[in-house]
Coordinates of C-alpha atoms and ligand atoms in Angstrom, one line a residue:
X1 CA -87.6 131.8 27.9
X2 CA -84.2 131.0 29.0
X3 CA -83.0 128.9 32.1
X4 CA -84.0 126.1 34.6
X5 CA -87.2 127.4 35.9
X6 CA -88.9 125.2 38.7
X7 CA -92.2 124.2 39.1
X8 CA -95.1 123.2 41.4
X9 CA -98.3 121.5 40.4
X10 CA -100.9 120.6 43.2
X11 CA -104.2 118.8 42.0
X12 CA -107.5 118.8 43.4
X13 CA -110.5 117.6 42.2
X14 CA -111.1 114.9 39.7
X15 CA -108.8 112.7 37.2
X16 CA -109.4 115.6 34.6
X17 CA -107.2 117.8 36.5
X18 CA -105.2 115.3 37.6
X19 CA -104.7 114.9 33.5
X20 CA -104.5 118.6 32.8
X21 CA -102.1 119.1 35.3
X22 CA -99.7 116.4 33.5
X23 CA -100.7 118.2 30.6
X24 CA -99.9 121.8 31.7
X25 CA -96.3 120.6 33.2
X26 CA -95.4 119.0 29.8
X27 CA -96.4 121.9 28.1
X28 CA -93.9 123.9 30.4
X29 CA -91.1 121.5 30.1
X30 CA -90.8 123.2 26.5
X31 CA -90.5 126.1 27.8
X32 CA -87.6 125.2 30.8
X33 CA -89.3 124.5 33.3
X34 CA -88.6 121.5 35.6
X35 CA -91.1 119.9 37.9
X36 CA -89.7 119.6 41.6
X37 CA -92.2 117.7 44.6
X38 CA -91.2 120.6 46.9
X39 CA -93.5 123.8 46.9
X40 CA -90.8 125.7 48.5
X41 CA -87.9 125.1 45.4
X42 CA -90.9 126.3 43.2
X43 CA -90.7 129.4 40.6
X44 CA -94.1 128.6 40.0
X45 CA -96.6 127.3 41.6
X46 CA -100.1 126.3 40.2
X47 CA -102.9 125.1 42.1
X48 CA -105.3 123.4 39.7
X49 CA -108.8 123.6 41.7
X50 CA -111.6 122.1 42.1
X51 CA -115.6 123.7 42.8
X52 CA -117.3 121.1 43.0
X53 CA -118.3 121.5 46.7
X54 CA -118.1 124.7 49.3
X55 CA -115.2 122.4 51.2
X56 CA -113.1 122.1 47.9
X57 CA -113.0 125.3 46.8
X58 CA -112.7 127.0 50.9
X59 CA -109.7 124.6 50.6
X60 CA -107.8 126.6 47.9
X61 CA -108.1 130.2 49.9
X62 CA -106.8 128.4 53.1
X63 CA -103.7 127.2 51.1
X64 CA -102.9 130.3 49.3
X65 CA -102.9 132.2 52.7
X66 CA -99.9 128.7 53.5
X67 CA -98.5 130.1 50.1
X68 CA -97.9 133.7 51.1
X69 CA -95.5 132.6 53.8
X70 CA -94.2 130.8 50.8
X71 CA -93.8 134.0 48.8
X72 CA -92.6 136.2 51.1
X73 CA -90.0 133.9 52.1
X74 CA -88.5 133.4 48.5
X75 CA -88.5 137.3 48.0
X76 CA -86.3 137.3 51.0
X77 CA -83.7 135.4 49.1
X78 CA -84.1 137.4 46.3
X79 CA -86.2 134.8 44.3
X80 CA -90.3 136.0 42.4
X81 CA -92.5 133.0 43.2
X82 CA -95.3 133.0 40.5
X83 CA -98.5 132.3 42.1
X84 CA -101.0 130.4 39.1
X85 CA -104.6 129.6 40.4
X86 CA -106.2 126.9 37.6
X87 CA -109.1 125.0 37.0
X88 CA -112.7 124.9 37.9
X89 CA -112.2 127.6 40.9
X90 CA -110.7 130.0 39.0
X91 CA -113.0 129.6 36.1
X92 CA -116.1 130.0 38.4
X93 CA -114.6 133.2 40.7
X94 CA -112.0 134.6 37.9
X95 CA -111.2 138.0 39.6
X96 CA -112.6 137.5 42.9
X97 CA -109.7 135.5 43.5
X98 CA -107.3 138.0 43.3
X99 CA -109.2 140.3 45.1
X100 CA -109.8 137.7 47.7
X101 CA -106.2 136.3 47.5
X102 CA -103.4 139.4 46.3
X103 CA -100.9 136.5 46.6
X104 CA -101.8 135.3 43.3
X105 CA -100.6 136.4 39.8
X106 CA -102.2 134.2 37.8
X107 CA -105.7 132.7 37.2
X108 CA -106.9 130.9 34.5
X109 CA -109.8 128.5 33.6
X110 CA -109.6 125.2 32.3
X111 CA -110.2 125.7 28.4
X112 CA -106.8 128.1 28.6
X113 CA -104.0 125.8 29.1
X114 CA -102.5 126.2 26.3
X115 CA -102.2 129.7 26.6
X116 CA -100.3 129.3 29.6
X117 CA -96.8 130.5 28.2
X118 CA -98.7 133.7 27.2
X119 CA -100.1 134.0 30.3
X120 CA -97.1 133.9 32.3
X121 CA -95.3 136.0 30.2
X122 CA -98.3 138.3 30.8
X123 CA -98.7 137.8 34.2
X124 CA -94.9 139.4 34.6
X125 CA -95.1 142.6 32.4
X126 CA -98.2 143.4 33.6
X127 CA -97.9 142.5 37.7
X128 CA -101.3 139.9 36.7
X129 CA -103.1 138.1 34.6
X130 CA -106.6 137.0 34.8
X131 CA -108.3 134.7 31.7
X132 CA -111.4 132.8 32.0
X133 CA -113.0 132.9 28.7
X134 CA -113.8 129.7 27.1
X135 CA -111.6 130.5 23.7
X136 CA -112.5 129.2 20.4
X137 CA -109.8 127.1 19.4
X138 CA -109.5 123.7 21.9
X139 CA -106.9 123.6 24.0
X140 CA -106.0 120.0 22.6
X141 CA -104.7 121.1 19.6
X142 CA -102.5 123.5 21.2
X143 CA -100.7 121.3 23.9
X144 CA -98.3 119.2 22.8
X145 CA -98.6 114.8 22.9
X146 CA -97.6 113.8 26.7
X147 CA -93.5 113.5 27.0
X148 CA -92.2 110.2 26.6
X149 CA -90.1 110.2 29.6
X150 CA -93.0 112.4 31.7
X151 CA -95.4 109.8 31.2
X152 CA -92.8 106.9 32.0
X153 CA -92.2 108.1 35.2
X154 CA -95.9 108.4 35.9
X155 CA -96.2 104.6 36.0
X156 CA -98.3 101.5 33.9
X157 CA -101.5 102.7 34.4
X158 CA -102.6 106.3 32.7
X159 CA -105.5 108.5 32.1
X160 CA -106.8 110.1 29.0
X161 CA -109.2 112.5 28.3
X162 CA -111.8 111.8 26.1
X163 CA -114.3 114.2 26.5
X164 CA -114.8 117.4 28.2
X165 CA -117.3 119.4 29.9
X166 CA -121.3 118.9 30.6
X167 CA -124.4 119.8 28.9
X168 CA -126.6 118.0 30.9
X169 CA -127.3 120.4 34.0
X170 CA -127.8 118.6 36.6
X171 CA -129.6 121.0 38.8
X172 CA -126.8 120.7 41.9
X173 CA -123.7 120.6 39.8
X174 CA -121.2 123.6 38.7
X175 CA -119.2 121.3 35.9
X176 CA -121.4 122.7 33.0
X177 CA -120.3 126.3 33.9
X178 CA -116.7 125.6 34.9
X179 CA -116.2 123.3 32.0
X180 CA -118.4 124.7 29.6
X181 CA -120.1 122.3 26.4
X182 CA -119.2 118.9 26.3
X183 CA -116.8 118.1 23.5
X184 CA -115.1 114.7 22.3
X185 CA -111.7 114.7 21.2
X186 CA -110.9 113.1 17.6
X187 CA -110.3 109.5 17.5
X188 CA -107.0 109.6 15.9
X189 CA -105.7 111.9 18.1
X190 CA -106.7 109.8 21.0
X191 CA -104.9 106.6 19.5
X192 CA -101.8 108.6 18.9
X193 CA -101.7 109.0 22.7
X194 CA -102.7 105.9 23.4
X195 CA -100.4 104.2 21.1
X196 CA -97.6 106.5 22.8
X197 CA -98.0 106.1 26.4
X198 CA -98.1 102.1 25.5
X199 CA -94.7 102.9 24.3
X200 CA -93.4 104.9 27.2
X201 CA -94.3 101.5 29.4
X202 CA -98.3 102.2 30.1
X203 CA -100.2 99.2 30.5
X204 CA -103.2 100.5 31.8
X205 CA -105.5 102.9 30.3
X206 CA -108.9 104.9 31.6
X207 CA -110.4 106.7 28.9
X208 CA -112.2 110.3 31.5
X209 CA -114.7 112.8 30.9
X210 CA -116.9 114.2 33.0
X211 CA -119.5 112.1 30.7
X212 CA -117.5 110.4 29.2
X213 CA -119.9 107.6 27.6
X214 CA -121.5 110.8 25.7
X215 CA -118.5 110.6 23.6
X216 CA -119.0 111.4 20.0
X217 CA -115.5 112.4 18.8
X218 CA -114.9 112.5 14.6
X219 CA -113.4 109.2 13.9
X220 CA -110.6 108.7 10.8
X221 CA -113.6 107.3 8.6
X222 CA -115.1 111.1 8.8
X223 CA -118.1 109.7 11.0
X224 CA -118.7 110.6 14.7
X225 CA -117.5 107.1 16.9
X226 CA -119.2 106.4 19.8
X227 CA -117.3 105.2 23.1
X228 CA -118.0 101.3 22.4
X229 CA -116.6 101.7 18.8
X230 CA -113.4 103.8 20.3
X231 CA -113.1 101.2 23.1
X232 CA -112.9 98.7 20.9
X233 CA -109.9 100.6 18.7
X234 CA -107.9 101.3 22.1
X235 CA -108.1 97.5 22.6
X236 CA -106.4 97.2 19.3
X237 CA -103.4 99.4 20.6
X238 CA -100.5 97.2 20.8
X239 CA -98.7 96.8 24.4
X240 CA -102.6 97.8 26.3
X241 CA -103.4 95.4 28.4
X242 CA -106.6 96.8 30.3
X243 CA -108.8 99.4 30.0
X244 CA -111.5 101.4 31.9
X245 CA -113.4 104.4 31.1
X246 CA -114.8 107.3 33.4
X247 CA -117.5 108.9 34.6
X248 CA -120.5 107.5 33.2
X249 CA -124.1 109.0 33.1
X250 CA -127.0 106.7 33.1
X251 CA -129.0 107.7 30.4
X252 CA -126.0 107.5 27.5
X253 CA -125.8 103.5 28.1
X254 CA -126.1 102.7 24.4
X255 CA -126.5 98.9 23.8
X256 CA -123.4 99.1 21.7
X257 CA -121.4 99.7 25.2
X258 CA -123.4 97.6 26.6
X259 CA -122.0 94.9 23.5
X260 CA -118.6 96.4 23.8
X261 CA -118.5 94.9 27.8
X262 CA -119.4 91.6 26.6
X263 CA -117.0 91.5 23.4
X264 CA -113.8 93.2 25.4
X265 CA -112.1 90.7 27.7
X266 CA -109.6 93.7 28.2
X267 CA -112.5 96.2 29.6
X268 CA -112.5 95.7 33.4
X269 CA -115.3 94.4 34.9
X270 CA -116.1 97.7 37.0
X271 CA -118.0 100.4 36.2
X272 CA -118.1 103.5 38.1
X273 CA -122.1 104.6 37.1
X274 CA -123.1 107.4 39.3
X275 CA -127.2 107.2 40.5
X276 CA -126.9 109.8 43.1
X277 CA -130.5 109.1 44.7
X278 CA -132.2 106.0 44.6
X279 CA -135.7 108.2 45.0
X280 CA -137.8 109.3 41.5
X281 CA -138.7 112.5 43.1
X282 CA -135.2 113.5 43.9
X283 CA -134.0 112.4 40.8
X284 CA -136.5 114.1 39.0
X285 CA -135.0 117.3 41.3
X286 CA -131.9 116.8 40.3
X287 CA -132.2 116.7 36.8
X288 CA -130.8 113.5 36.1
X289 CA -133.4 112.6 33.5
X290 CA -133.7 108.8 34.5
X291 CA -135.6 106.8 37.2
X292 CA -134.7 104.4 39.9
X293 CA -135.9 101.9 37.9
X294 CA -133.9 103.4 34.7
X295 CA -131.5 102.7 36.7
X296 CA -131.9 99.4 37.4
X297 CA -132.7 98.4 34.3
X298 CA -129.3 99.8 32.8
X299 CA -127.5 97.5 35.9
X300 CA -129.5 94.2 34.2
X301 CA -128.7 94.8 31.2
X302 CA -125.1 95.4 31.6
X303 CA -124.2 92.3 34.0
X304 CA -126.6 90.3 31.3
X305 CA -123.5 91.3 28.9
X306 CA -120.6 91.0 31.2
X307 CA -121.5 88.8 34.7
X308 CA -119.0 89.3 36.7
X309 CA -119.1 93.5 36.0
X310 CA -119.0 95.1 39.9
X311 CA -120.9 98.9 40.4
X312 CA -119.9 101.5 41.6
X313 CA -121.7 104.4 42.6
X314 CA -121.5 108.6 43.9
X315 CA -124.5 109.9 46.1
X316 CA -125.6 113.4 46.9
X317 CA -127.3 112.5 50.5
X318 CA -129.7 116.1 52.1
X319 CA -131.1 117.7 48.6
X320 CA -133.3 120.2 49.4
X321 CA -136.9 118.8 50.1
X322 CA -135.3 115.2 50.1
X323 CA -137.5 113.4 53.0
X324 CA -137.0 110.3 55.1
X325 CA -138.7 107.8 53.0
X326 CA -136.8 109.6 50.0
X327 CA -133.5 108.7 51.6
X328 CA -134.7 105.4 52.6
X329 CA -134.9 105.1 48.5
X330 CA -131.5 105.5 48.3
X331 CA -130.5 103.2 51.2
X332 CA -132.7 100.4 49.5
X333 CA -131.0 101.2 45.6
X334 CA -127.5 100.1 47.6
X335 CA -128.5 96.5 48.6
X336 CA -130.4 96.3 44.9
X337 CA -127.5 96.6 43.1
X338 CA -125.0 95.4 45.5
X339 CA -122.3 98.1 45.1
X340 CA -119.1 97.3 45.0
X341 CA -118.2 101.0 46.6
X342 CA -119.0 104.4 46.6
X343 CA -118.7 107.8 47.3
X344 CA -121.4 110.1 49.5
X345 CA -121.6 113.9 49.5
X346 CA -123.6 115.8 51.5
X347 CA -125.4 118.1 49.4
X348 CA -123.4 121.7 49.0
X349 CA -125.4 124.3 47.4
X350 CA -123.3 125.9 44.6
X351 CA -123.6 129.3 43.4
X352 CA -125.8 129.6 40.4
X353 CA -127.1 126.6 40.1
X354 CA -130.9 125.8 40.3
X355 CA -130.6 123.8 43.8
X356 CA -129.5 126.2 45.5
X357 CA -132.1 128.3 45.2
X358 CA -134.5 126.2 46.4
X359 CA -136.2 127.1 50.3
X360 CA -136.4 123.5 51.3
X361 CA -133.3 122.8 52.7
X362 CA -132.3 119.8 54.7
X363 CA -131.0 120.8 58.1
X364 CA -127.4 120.5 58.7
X365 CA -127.5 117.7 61.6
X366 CA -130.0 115.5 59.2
X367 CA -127.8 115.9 56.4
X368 CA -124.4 114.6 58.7
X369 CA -126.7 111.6 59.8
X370 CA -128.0 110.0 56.8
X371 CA -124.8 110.1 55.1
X372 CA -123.4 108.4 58.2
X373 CA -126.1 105.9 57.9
X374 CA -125.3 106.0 53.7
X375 CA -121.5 105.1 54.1
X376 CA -122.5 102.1 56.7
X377 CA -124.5 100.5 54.0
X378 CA -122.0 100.8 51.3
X379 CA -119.3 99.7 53.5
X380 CA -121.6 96.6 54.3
X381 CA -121.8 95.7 51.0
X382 CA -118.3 97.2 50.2
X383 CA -116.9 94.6 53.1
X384 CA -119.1 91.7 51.6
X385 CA -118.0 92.2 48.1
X386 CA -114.3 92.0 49.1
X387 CA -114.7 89.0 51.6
X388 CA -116.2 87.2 48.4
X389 CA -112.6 87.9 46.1
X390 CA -110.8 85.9 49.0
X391 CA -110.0 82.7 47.2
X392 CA -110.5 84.0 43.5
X393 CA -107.9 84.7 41.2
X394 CA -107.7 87.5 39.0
X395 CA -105.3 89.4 36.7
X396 CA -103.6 91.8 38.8
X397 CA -101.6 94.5 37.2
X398 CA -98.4 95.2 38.8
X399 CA -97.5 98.7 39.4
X400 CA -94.5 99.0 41.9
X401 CA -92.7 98.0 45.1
X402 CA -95.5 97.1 47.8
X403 CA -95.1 98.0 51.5
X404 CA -92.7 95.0 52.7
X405 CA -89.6 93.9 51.1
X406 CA -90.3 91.4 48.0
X407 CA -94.0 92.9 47.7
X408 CA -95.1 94.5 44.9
X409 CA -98.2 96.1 45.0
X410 CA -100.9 96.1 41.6
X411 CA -104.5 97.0 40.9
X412 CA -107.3 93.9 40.5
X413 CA -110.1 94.6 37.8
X414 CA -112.1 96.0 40.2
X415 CA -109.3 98.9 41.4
X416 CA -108.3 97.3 44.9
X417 CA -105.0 97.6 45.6
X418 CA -103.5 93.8 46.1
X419 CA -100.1 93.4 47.3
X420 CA -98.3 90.4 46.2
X421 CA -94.9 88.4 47.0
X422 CA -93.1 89.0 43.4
X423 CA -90.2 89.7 41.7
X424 CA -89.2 93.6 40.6
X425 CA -89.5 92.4 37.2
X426 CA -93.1 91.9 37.0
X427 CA -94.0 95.4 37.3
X428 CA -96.0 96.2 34.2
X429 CA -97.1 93.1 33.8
X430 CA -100.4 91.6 33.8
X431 CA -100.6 88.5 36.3
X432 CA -102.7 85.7 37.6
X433 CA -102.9 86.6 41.4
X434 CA -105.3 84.4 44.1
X435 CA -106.4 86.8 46.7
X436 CA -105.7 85.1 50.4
X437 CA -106.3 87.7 52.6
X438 CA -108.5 90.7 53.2
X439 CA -106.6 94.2 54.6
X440 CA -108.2 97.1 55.7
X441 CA -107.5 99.2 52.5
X442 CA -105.7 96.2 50.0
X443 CA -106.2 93.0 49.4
X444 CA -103.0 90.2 49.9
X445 CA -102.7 87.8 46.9
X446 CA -100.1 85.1 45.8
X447 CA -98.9 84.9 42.1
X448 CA -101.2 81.9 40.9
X449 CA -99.5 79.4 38.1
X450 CA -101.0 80.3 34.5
X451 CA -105.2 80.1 34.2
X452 CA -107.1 79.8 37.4
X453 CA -110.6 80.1 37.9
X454 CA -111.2 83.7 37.7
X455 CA -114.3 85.8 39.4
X456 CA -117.4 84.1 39.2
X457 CA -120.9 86.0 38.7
X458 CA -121.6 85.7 42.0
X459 CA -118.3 87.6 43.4
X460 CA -120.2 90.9 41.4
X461 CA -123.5 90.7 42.1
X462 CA -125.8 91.4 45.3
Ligands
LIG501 N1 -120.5 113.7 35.7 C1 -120.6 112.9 36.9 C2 -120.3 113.6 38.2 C3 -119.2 114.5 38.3 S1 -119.1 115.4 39.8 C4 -122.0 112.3 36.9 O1 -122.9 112.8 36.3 O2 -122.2 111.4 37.6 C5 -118.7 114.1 41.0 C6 -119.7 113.9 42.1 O3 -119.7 115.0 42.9 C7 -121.1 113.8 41.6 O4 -121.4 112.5 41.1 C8 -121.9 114.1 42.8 O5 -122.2 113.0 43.6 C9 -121.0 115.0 43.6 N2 -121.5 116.4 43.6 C10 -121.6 117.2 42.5 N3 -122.1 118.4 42.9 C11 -122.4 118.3 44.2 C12 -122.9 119.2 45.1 N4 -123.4 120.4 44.8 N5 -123.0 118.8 46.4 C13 -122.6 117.6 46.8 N6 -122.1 116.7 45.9 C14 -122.0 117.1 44.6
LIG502 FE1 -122.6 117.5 36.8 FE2 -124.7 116.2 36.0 FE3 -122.9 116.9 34.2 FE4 -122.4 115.0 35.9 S1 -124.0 114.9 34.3 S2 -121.0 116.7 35.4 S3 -123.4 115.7 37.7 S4 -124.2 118.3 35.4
LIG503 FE1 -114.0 119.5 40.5 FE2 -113.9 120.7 38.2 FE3 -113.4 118.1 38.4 S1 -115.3 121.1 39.8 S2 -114.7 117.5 40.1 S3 -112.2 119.7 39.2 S4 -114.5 119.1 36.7

């Protein structure tokens, strides 16, 4: 391919497209094409989609009808707008889409990145392309390491995938199906990238998969690692100064991660675990092969290992047959573990899975209140766990300009944004910060002198 070719990418979803998209935008640098912000400059234009909820994927059709405007307009000055529809949307409705949406050209699932070049090439010759097998080979080998310069413009802190896809079936969820089997990614392949966005500037890294703490990826030594032993190694990486990993199931907390949180003062403190019910009955619904009291347990016996460690937490509020005194389970879970934050979903039956076949669905109006009543108690506890950081200092890595002049604005170990009175040349770095004021969405810190006296256990827990 010859020529400055322009392109769009639009993410929805979770940090695995967010990562794919980076990764499908390096891929087409190779071939000429340069990312511009502006859907309108765009030769092509992929929206990388999400299913996991009726509202996410509706999303994507009303955008594409945005994007025929888009189209029509750029065939007016003489110019073909490629229309690409990736990720888990396309892999779950493949042709549909096209039939649905004639605007597009392109659809492709997640396992076919790589073949994207192909695919475009395809997609011209032939007027379309559509490709949502799963292919043999993995995509990881195929795409190439992330570009230096990409990745340095993306900032200090950066995501990597670890893992991929689901075999756990979770009887709401569409991830198994759109992602297909869960597979790790080989150690030293993951170091490499590592090792190379430390190089481009990155600070910061959060190992993702969809579960990610069922990694098992081949490790140099020929054995299958673990994610405690491949934390630890990342740890090792020179220029990384924190790390986090994400999402976690419940029930593939070894007792070697729960080692590697008290043995890695570079693993933040906060842990994104997902319970989504806080009632056996539901869980046991759902398919999530752990109790409330699992559960629990797994909270002990990681803030036994790391104190200070703050929770956080998704929840699936109206699951069919899921009663009053079920829900008033889950409200109860919240105040026992004292999350830090979370996020609620009203249940969305998707199509195919086991849920939403079931008759006993929880009306509409029920479903709106409890997850009103749901994000009320998180924010209570949400508020409560940021009012106690107000005097603490933490390390506070600093990620660009703030809002005011002189401000930059950096992450805590527990993700809020902090925005701090500091020098341009701090960025990147890794500083002692005492919080002094609560914001509505940040916190306000001052750059403390060296040492301070950090979080105590009681700023994490209930
Ligand atoms: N692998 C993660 C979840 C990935 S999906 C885990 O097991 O925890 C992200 C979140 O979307 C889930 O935690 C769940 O709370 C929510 N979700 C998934 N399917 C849903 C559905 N059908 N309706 C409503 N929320 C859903
Ligand atoms: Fe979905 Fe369950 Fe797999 Fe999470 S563990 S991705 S909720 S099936
Ligand atoms: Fe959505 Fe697919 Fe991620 S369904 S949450 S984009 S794995």
């Amino acid at each position: 391919m010859s020529g400055t070719r322009k392109l769009h990418v639009k993410s929805y979803g979770c940090q695995m497209n967010v990562y794919d998209s980076h990764r499908m935008a390096d891929l087409l640098a190779r071939e000429g094409y340069v990312e511009t912000a502006q859907a309108e400059d765009a030769d092509l234009l992929i929206l990388n989609t999400c299913h996991i909820r009726e509202k996410a994927a509706e999303k994507i059709y009303s955008e594409l009808g945005r994007i025929r405007g888009l189209k029509q307009r750029a065939a007016a000055d003489g110019r073909r707008l490629t229309v690409a529809v990736a990720g888990c949307v396309a892999q779950a409705e493949g042709e549909e889409i096209v039939r649905r949406a004639p605007v597009v050209d392109l659809v492709f699932g997640p396992q076919s990145y790589h073949r994207l070049p192909a695919l475009i090439a395809r997609a011209a010759a032939e007027g379309r392309a559509v490709e949502t097998e799963f292919p043999v080979e993995d995509k990881f080998d195929f795409l190439p390491a992330p570009a230096r310069a990409v990745t340095a413009s993306r900032g200090v802190a950066a995501f990597v995938t670890v893992q991929e896809g689901c075999d756990k079936f979770c009887t709401f969820c569409v991830v198994p199906y759109t992602r297909g089997a869960e597979i790790s990614r080989p150690v030293a392949k993951i170091l490499g990238e590592v090792a190379a966005l430390a190089e481009a500037g990155v600070r910061e890294v959060t190992l993702i998969g969809q579960n990610v703490n069922a990694f098992h990826g081949a490790g140099p030594d020929g054995e299958p690692w673990g994610l405690a032993r491949l934390l630890r190694a990342v740890a090792e990486v020179p220029g990384i100064l924190r790390l986090r990993y994400t999402t976690s199931h419940p029930r593939d907390v070894s007792d070697d991660l729960v080692a590697a949180h008290r043995d890695l003062p570079k693993l933040a403190p906060q842990l994104h675990l997902p319970v989504q019910s806080g009632s056996d009955r539901i869980l046991a619904a759902m398919n999530r092969r752990h109790g409330r009291d699992d559960y629990l347990r797994t909270v002990d016996r990681l803030r036994a290992a790391r104190p200070d460690l703050a929770f956080s937490s998704d929840f699936i509020v109206g699951f069919p047959g899921e009663t009053e005194a079920d829900f008033a389970d889950t409200l109860r879970i919240v105040d026992e573990v004292g999350f830090a934050g979370a996020f609620s979903f009203k249940y969305s039956p998707r199509p195919g899975t086991p849920a939403a076949r079931e008759d006993a669905r929880v009306p509409e109006p029920e479903k709106a209140e409890r997850l009103q009543r749901l994000q009320e108690a998180v924010g209570r506890r949400q508020a409560a766990f940021n009012a106690r950081c107000r005097g603490l200092t933490f390390d506070v890595l600093l990620e660009k300009p703030g809002r005011r002049p002189g401000q930059l604005v950096g992450r805590s170990p527990y993700l809020q944004p902090v925005q701090v009175m500091a020098p341009d040349r701090l960025v990147g770095e890794l500083v002692p910060v005492t919080v002094t004021d609560l914001g509505t969405n940040s916190l306000f810190g001052a750059l403390a002198g060296a040492g301070g006296p950090g979080v105590p256990a009681s700023a994490a827990g209930a």
